[in-house]
C-alpha atoms as a PDB file:
ATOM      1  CA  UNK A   1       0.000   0.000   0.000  1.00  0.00           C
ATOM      2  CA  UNK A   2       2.930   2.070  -0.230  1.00  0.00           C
ATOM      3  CA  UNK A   3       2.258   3.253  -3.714  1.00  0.00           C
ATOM      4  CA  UNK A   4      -1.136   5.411  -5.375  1.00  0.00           C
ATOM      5  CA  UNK A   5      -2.712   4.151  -8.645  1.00  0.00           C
ATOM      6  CA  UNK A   6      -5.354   6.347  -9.141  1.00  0.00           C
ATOM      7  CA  UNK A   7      -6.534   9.728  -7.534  1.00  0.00           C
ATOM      8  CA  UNK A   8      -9.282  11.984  -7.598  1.00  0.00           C
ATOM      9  CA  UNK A   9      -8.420  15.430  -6.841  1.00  0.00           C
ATOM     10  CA  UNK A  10     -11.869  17.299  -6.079  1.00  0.00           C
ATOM     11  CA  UNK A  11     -12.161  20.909  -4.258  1.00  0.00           C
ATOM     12  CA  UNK A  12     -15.274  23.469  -4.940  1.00  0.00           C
ATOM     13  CA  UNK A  13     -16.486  26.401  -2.831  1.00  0.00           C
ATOM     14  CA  UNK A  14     -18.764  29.022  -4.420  1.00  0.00           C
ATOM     15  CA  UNK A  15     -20.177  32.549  -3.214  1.00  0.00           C
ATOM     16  CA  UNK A  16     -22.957  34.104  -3.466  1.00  0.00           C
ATOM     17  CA  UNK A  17     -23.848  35.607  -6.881  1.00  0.00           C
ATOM     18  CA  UNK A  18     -22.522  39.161  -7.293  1.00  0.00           C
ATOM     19  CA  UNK A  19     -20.681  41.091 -10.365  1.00  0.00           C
ATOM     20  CA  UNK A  20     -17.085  41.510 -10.442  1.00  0.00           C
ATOM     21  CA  UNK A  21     -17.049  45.666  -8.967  1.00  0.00           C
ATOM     22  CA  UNK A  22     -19.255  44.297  -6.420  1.00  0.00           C
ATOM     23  CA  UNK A  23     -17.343  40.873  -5.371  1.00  0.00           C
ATOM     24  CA  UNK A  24     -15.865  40.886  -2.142  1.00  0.00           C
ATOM     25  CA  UNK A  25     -12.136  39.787  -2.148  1.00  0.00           C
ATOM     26  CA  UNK A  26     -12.189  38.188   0.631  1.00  0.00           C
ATOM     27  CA  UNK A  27     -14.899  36.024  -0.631  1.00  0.00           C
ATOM     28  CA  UNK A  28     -12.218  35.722  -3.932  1.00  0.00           C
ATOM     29  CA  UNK A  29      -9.366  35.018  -1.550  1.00  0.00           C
ATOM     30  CA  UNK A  30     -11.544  32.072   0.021  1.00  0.00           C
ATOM     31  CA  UNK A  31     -12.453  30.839  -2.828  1.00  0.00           C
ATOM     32  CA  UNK A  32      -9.081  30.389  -4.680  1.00  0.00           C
ATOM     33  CA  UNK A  33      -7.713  29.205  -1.658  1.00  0.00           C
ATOM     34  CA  UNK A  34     -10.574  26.045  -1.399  1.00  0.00           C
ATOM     35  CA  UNK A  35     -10.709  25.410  -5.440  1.00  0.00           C
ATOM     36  CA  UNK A  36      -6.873  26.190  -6.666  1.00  0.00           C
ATOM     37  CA  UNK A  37      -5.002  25.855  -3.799  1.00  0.00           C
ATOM     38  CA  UNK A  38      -6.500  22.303  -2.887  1.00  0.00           C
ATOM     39  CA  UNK A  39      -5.979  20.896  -6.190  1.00  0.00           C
ATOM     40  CA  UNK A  40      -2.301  21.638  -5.661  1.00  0.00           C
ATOM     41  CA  UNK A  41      -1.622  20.652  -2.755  1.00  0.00           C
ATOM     42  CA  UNK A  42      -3.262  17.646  -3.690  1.00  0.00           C
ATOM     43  CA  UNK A  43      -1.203  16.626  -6.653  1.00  0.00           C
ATOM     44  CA  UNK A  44       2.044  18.391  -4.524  1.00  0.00           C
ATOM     45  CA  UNK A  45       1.241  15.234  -2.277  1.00  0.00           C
ATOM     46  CA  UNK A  46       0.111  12.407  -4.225  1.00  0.00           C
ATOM     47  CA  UNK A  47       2.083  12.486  -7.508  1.00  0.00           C
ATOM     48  CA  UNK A  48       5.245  11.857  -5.380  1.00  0.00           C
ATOM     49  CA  UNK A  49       2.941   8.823  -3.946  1.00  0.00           C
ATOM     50  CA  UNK A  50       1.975   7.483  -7.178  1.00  0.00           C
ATOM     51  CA  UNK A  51       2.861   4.582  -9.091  1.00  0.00           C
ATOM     52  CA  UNK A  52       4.420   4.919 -12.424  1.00  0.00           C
ATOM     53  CA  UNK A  53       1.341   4.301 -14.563  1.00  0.00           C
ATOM     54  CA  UNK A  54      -1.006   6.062 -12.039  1.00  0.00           C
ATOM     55  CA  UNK A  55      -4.131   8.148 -13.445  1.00  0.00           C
ATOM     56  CA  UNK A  56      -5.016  11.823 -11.523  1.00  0.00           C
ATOM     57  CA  UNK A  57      -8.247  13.294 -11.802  1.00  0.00           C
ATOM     58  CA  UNK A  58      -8.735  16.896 -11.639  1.00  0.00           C
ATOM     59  CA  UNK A  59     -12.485  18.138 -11.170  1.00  0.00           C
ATOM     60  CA  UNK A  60     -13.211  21.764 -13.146  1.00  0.00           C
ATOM     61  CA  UNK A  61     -16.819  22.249 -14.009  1.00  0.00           C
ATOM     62  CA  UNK A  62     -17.954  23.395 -17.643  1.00  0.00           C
ATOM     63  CA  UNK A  63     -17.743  27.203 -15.731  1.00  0.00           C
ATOM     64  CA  UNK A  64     -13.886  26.312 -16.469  1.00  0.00           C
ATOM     65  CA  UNK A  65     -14.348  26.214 -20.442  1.00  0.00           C
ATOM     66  CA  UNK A  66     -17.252  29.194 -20.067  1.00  0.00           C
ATOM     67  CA  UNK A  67     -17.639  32.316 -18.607  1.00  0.00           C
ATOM     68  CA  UNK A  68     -20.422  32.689 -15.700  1.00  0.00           C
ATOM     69  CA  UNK A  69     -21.347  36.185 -14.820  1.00  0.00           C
ATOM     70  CA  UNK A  70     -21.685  36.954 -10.888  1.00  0.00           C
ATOM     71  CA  UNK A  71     -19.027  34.138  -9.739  1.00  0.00           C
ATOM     72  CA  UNK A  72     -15.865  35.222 -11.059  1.00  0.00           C
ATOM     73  CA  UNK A  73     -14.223  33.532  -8.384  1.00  0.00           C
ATOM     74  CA  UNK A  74     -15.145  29.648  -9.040  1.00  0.00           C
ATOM     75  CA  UNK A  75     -14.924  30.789 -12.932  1.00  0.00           C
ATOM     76  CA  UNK A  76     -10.998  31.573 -12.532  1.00  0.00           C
ATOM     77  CA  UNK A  77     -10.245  29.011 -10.132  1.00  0.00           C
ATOM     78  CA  UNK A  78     -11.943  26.354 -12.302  1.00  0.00           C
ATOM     79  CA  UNK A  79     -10.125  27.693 -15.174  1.00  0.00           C
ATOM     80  CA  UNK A  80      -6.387  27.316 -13.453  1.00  0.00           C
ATOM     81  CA  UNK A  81      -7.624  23.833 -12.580  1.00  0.00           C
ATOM     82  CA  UNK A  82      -7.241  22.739 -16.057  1.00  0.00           C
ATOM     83  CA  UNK A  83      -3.853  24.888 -16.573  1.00  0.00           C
ATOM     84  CA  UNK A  84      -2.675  23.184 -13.503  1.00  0.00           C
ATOM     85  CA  UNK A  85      -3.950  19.844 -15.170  1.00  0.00           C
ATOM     86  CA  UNK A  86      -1.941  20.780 -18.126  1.00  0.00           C
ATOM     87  CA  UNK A  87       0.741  21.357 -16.598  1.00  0.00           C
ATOM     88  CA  UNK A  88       1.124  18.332 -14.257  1.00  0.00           C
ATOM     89  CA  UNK A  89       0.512  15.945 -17.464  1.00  0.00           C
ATOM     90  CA  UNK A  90       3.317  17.600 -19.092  1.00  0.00           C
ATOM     91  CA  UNK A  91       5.496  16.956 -16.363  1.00  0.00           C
ATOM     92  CA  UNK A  92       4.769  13.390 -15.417  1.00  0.00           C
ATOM     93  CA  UNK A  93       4.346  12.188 -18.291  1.00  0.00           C
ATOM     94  CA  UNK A  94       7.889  10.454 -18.837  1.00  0.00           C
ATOM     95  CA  UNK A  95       6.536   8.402 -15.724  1.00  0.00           C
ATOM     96  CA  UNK A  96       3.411   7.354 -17.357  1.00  0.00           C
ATOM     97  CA  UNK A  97       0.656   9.417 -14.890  1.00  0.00           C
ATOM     98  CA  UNK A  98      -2.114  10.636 -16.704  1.00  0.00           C
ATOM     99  CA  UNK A  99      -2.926  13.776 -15.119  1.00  0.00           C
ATOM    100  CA  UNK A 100      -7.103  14.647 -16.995  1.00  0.00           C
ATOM    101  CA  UNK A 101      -9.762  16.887 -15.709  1.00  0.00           C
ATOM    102  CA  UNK A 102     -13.539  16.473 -15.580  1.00  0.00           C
ATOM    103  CA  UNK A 103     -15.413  19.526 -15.947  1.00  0.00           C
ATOM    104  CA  UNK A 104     -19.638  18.444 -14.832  1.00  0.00           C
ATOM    105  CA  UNK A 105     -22.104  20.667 -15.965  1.00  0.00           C
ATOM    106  CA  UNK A 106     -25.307  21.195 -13.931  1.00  0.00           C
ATOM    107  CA  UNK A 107     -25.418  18.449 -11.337  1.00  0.00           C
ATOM    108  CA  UNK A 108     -28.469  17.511  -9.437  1.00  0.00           C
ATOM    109  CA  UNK A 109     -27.221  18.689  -6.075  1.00  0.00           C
ATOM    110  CA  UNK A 110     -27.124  21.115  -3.343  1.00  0.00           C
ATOM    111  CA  UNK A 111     -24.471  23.630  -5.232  1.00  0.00           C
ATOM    112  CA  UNK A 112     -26.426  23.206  -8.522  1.00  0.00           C
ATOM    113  CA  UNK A 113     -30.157  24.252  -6.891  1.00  0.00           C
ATOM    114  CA  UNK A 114     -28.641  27.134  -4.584  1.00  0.00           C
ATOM    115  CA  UNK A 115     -27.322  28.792  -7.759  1.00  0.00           C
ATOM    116  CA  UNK A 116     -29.976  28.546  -9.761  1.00  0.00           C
ATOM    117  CA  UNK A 117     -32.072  30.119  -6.856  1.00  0.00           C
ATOM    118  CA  UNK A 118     -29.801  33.014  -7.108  1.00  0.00           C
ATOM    119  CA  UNK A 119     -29.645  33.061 -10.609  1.00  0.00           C
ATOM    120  CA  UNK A 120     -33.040  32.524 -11.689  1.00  0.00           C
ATOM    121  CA  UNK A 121     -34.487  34.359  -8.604  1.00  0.00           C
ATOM    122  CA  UNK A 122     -38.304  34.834  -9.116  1.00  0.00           C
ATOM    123  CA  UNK A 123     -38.574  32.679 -11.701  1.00  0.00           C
ATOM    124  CA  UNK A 124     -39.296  28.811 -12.206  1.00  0.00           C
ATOM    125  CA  UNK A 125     -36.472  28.246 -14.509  1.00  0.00           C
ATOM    126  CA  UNK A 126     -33.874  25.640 -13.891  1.00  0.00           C
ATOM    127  CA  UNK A 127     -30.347  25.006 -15.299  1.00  0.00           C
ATOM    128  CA  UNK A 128     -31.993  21.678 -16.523  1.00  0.00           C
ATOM    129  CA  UNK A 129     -33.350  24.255 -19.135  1.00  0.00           C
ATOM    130  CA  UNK A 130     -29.865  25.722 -20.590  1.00  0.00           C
ATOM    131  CA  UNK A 131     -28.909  21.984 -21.348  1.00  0.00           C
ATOM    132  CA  UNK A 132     -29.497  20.661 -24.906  1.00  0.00           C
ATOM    133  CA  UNK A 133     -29.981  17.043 -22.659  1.00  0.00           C
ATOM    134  CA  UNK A 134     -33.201  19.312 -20.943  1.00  0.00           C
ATOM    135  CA  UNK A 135     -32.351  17.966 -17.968  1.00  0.00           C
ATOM    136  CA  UNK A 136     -29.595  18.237 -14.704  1.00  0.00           C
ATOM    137  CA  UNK A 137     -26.856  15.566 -14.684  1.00  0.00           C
ATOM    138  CA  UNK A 138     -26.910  13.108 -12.012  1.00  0.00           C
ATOM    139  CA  UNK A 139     -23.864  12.510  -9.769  1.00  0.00           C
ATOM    140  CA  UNK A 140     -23.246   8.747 -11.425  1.00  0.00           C
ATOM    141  CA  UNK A 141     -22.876  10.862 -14.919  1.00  0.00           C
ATOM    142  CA  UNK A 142     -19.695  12.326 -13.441  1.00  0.00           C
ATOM    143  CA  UNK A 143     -18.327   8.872 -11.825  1.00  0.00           C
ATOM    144  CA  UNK A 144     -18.955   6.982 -15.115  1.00  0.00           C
ATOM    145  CA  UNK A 145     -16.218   9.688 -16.324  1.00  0.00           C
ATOM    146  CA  UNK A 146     -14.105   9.244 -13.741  1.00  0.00           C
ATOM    147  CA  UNK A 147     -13.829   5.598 -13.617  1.00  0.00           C
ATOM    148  CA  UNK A 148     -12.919   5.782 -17.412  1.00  0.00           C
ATOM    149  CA  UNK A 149     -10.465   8.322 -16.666  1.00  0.00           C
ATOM    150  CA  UNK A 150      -9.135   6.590 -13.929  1.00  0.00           C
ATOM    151  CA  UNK A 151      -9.026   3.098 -16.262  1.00  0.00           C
ATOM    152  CA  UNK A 152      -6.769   1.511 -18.761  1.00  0.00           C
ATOM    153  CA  UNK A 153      -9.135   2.456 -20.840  1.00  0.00           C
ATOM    154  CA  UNK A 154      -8.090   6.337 -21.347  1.00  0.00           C
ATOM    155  CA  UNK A 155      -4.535   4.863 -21.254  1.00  0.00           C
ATOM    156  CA  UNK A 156      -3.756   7.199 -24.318  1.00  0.00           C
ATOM    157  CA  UNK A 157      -5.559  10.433 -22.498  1.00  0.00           C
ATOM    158  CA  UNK A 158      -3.890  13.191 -20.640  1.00  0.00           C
ATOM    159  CA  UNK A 159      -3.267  17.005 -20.287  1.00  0.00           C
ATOM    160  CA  UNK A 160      -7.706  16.669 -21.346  1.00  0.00           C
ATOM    161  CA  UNK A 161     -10.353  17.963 -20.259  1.00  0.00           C
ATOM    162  CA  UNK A 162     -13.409  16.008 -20.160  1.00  0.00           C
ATOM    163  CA  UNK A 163     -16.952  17.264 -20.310  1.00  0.00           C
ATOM    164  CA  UNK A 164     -20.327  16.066 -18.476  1.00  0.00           C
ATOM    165  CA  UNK A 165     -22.291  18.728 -18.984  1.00  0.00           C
ATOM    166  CA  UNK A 166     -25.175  17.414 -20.952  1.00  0.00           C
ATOM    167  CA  UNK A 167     -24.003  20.192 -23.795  1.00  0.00           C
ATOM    168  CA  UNK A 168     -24.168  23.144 -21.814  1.00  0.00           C
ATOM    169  CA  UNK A 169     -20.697  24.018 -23.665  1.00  0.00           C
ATOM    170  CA  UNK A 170     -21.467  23.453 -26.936  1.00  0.00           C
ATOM    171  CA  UNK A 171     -23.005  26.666 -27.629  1.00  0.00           C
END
């Protein structure tokens, strides 16, 4: 048990919705220190850890491909997750770790609902409806992804970034 094969690296904090003159910076601070900073320290720990051969999953969201208006925070930090996923593949490559990130879309879940409250605020609209799929993803869409990434089966994948996001990219 002295050695890693696989890893799942996930960290996510939002804020309330606000635009950028009117975000707090502690609230950024926080933020990038939860989502960017835990990533690192993550891989900082683990690669060292890891088998040669080992897989490393980063989670971004599709708000790291996309822009999202009243969270710049979560935006940039999911952003330098995939630079930082980039980066990490490039360097541990000669060892065989696949370093890939996973970037869900809307996700049924507690995040998901509390900002589309904020978002949608007075309304009966849903994320479900920005989604070519019509509907939110479930949390077993986003382990189906990172099983494959974590198999022999993406044995030819890294420095990517893989979507479940039901299309909310595409446009």
């Amino acid at each position: 048990w002295e050695k890693v094969d696989g890893f799942v690296n996930n960290a996510g904090i939002q804020t309330p919705v606000r635009p950028i003159v009117e975000f707090p910076e502690e609230d950024f601070d926080r933020v990038l220190a939860v989502n960017i900073r835990g990533v690192f320290l993550g891989m900082k720990y683990v690669l060292p850890r890891m088998r040669d051969g080992g897989s490393v999953v980063n989670m971004s969201s599709a708000l790291g491909v996309v822009g999202g208006a009243g969270i710049v925070a979560y935006v940039a930090s999911k952003h330098a997750i995939i630079g930082m996923t980039k980066t990490a593949a490039l360097e541990q490559g000669a060892r065989g770790i696949r370093v890939n990130a996973c970037a869900p879309g809307p996700i049924a879940g507690r995040m998901t609902f509390k900002l589309a409250d904020e978002v949608f605020a007075g309304t009966s609209k849903t994320f479900a409806e920005t989604v070519p799929l019509g509907r939110h993803g479930t949390p077993e869409d986003v382990a189906g992804m990172v099983a494959f990434l974590l198999s022999d089966d993406s044995g030819y994948a890294t420095g990517t970034t893989h979507s479940v996001d039901g299309g909310f990219t595409t446009a």
